[in-house]
């Protein structure tokens, strides 16, 4: 009974919980898109300015911008004829939290192991006396 | 000259710098794989035990395990007839660092903006006197 409730919770989380982790992690799996995101974290920029350092055609670069836009990670505002892109930094919160929680869980486990080993060492020291 | 050197650095980073970010972020874009990783961060487990809470066939589940293994995120040790899987937690360090740096850069910018606004407020207050 307890186990089947656990199964229900896990499948519910997998199927119905809507965070943006799938999309954000998928976007981040490409090095060009990561570089664009880093660049936009420094402030808004036009596509032309953003594309400058990359060794690719503007249409190819625009496809990356479209992926970022569709995922809701960037938007633009029109300034004259130009689109100025900016980052929705808050959209990365869930992904950052997910990875930090994984690391902190691991670190807590290590601390637990260290304590155990240290206590054991003390006990052994005690036995030697 | 300065600009072309910058282009060189960016393209070098994109094309030749080998971290595991592409693979780790790609693996993390799937909710089942994220759930497996979270479960393994609690300690090693057999595939049967890992698959239990999921509403999918064992072959389908094994494909996810294969993706994790190929990406170097999990390994197994044989205990009798069973494979006990464990997590290579350190493989998530680059991804965690990347996202934390993005967030901290953003927070520093916000702090800068707050300071600017506060200073401006003081100036305005001064003018009113």
XYZ file of C-alpha atoms in Angstrom:
258
model
C 0.000 0.000 0.000
C 2.781 2.362 1.036
C 4.823 1.274 -2.001
C 1.973 1.773 -4.505
C 1.355 5.271 -3.147
C 5.065 5.983 -3.671
C 4.732 4.716 -7.300
C 1.743 7.002 -7.792
C 3.707 10.013 -6.537
C 6.740 9.239 -8.740
C 4.636 8.774 -11.892
C 2.611 11.845 -11.089
C 5.843 13.855 -10.781
C 7.177 12.438 -14.056
C 3.972 12.890 -16.061
C 2.135 15.868 -14.668
C 4.426 18.184 -12.733
C 5.043 21.108 -15.026
C 8.318 22.813 -14.382
C 10.557 24.013 -17.191
C 13.416 21.574 -16.464
C 12.993 19.519 -19.682
C 13.154 22.613 -21.863
C 15.894 24.469 -19.973
C 18.250 21.478 -19.771
C 17.576 20.672 -23.434
C 18.422 24.249 -24.489
C 21.589 24.172 -22.357
C 22.888 21.011 -24.069
C 24.186 23.121 -26.986
C 27.456 25.126 -26.620
C 26.345 27.969 -28.955
C 23.130 28.450 -26.988
C 25.079 28.441 -23.690
C 27.417 31.118 -25.089
C 24.425 33.255 -26.174
C 22.881 32.945 -22.699
C 26.155 33.972 -21.018
C 26.456 36.936 -23.372
C 22.848 38.055 -22.707
C 23.397 37.791 -18.934
C 25.688 40.831 -19.436
C 22.828 42.885 -20.915
C 20.515 43.083 -23.915
C 21.920 42.877 -27.456
C 20.844 42.790 -31.111
C 21.095 39.499 -33.065
C 23.791 41.037 -35.255
C 25.927 41.950 -32.223
C 25.262 38.561 -30.603
C 26.130 36.640 -33.790
C 29.382 38.560 -34.439
C 31.822 36.285 -32.581
C 30.340 33.060 -33.992
C 31.632 31.294 -37.066
C 28.188 30.589 -38.560
C 25.646 32.104 -40.989
C 23.034 34.530 -39.660
C 20.132 32.124 -40.586
C 21.854 29.300 -38.662
C 22.389 31.641 -35.712
C 18.764 32.839 -35.875
C 17.597 29.233 -35.456
C 19.371 29.131 -32.086
C 17.672 32.398 -31.097
C 14.303 30.895 -32.093
C 14.936 27.858 -29.829
C 15.751 30.182 -26.905
C 12.654 32.295 -27.626
C 10.294 29.296 -27.923
C 11.609 27.946 -24.610
C 10.726 31.309 -23.020
C 14.340 32.032 -22.067
C 14.717 35.205 -24.136
C 12.442 37.932 -25.495
C 13.070 41.034 -27.579
C 11.941 44.628 -27.758
C 11.964 46.570 -31.016
C 14.230 49.605 -31.190
C 13.678 51.132 -34.636
C 14.405 48.367 -37.135
C 16.337 46.275 -34.623
C 15.327 43.551 -32.213
C 17.077 43.904 -28.864
C 17.153 40.540 -27.097
C 17.186 40.145 -23.317
C 17.343 37.154 -20.972
C 14.625 35.859 -18.626
C 17.128 34.956 -15.935
C 14.430 33.700 -13.545
C 13.687 30.833 -15.977
C 16.967 29.209 -14.892
C 15.991 29.085 -11.193
C 14.425 25.593 -11.272
C 17.410 24.058 -13.090
C 19.937 25.726 -10.755
C 17.933 24.615 -7.698
C 17.671 21.031 -9.011
C 21.451 20.673 -9.448
C 22.297 22.441 -6.164
C 19.936 20.141 -4.266
C 21.601 17.098 -5.863
C 25.029 18.383 -4.808
C 23.959 19.333 -1.275
C 22.310 15.945 -0.734
C 25.562 14.300 -1.793
C 27.660 16.581 0.422
C 25.425 15.846 3.435
C 25.927 12.143 2.805
C 29.703 12.652 2.669
C 29.604 14.634 5.922
C 27.647 11.777 7.485
C 30.251 9.297 6.289
C 33.091 11.485 7.586
C 31.418 11.718 11.010
C 30.962 7.946 11.059
C 34.605 7.351 10.146
C 35.836 9.919 12.692
C 33.696 8.370 15.462
C 34.999 4.940 14.516
C 38.562 6.260 14.668
C 37.893 7.631 18.188
C 36.467 4.285 19.273
C 39.505 2.461 17.937
C 41.768 4.973 19.737
C 39.796 4.263 22.911
C 40.241 0.549 22.554
C 43.991 0.900 22.216
C 44.317 2.621 25.584
C 42.388 43.055 -33.977
C 40.938 42.965 -30.465
C 37.554 41.910 -31.850
C 38.954 39.112 -34.063
C 40.919 37.720 -31.104
C 37.646 37.681 -29.130
C 35.993 35.762 -32.030
C 38.862 33.282 -31.983
C 38.434 32.693 -28.239
C 34.648 32.238 -28.504
C 34.907 29.784 -31.410
C 37.714 27.936 -29.689
C 35.527 27.591 -26.580
C 32.556 26.406 -28.643
C 34.466 23.960 -30.859
C 37.376 22.633 -28.865
C 36.834 23.023 -25.131
C 35.867 19.608 -23.914
C 33.803 19.657 -20.774
C 30.846 17.336 -20.245
C 28.191 20.078 -20.322
C 26.586 18.976 -23.633
C 26.121 15.423 -22.392
C 25.075 16.218 -18.813
C 22.484 18.836 -19.801
C 21.159 16.536 -22.540
C 20.763 13.643 -20.063
C 19.022 15.959 -17.585
C 16.394 17.047 -20.142
C 14.401 13.853 -19.471
C 12.232 13.560 -16.308
C 12.726 9.777 -15.924
C 16.498 10.158 -16.068
C 16.372 13.004 -13.530
C 14.320 10.804 -11.189
C 16.858 7.944 -11.561
C 19.725 10.336 -10.764
C 17.940 11.633 -7.655
C 17.260 8.070 -6.527
C 20.903 7.014 -7.065
C 22.141 10.044 -5.108
C 20.639 8.251 -2.080
C 22.863 5.192 -2.648
C 23.468 2.348 -5.090
C 20.554 0.240 -6.355
C 19.759 -2.625 -8.756
C 17.897 -1.860 -12.013
C 14.906 -3.836 -10.733
C 14.713 -1.733 -7.556
C 15.265 1.492 -9.530
C 12.604 0.607 -12.128
C 9.943 -0.356 -9.528
C 8.220 3.026 -9.127
C 8.106 3.744 -12.877
C 5.173 2.921 -15.094
C 7.253 1.503 -17.981
C 8.627 -1.814 -19.266
C 12.026 -3.007 -18.038
C 13.532 -2.791 -21.589
C 12.325 0.824 -21.911
C 13.774 1.582 -18.475
C 17.072 -0.129 -19.376
C 17.468 2.235 -22.334
C 17.491 5.162 -19.897
C 20.141 3.375 -17.798
C 22.226 2.870 -20.972
C 22.055 6.619 -21.749
C 23.245 7.431 -18.216
C 26.038 4.856 -18.468
C 27.237 6.032 -21.907
C 27.358 9.626 -20.619
C 29.610 8.405 -17.784
C 27.131 9.455 -15.094
C 26.553 5.978 -13.624
C 28.483 2.703 -13.394
C 27.661 -0.657 -11.882
C 29.345 -3.386 -9.882
C 28.234 -7.004 -10.102
C 26.915 -8.570 -6.896
C 26.128 -12.205 -7.754
C 23.705 -12.064 -10.690
C 22.751 -8.453 -10.074
C 24.128 -5.142 -11.338
C 24.284 -2.546 -8.564
C 24.286 0.924 -10.095
C 25.932 3.935 -8.476
C 26.225 7.610 -9.394
C 29.354 9.547 -10.430
C 28.275 12.648 -8.563
C 31.408 14.598 -9.533
C 30.271 14.513 -13.182
C 27.598 17.098 -12.308
C 30.116 19.644 -10.988
C 30.641 21.497 -14.308
C 26.894 21.829 -14.947
C 26.198 23.040 -11.380
C 29.067 25.526 -11.598
C 27.874 26.832 -14.977
C 24.364 27.588 -13.705
C 25.577 29.043 -10.384
C 27.955 31.382 -12.201
C 25.104 32.557 -14.436
C 22.948 33.268 -11.373
C 25.726 34.989 -9.415
C 26.627 37.199 -12.385
C 22.980 38.229 -12.585
C 22.729 38.850 -8.833
C 25.857 41.016 -8.914
C 24.296 43.063 -11.699
C 21.101 43.458 -9.641
C 23.133 44.551 -6.616
C 24.857 47.102 -8.858
C 21.485 48.366 -10.050
C 20.155 48.544 -6.471
C 23.211 50.572 -5.412
C 22.717 52.906 -8.374
C 19.030 53.404 -7.539
C 19.760 53.916 -3.830
C 22.483 56.480 -4.602
C 20.110 58.250 -6.976
C 17.422 58.269 -4.285
C 19.908 59.850 -1.851
C 20.778 62.483 -4.467
C 17.117 63.261 -5.010
C 16.577 63.439 -1.255
C 19.519 65.864 -1.100
C 18.028 68.052 -3.812
C 14.746 68.324 -2.003
C 16.347 69.762 1.110
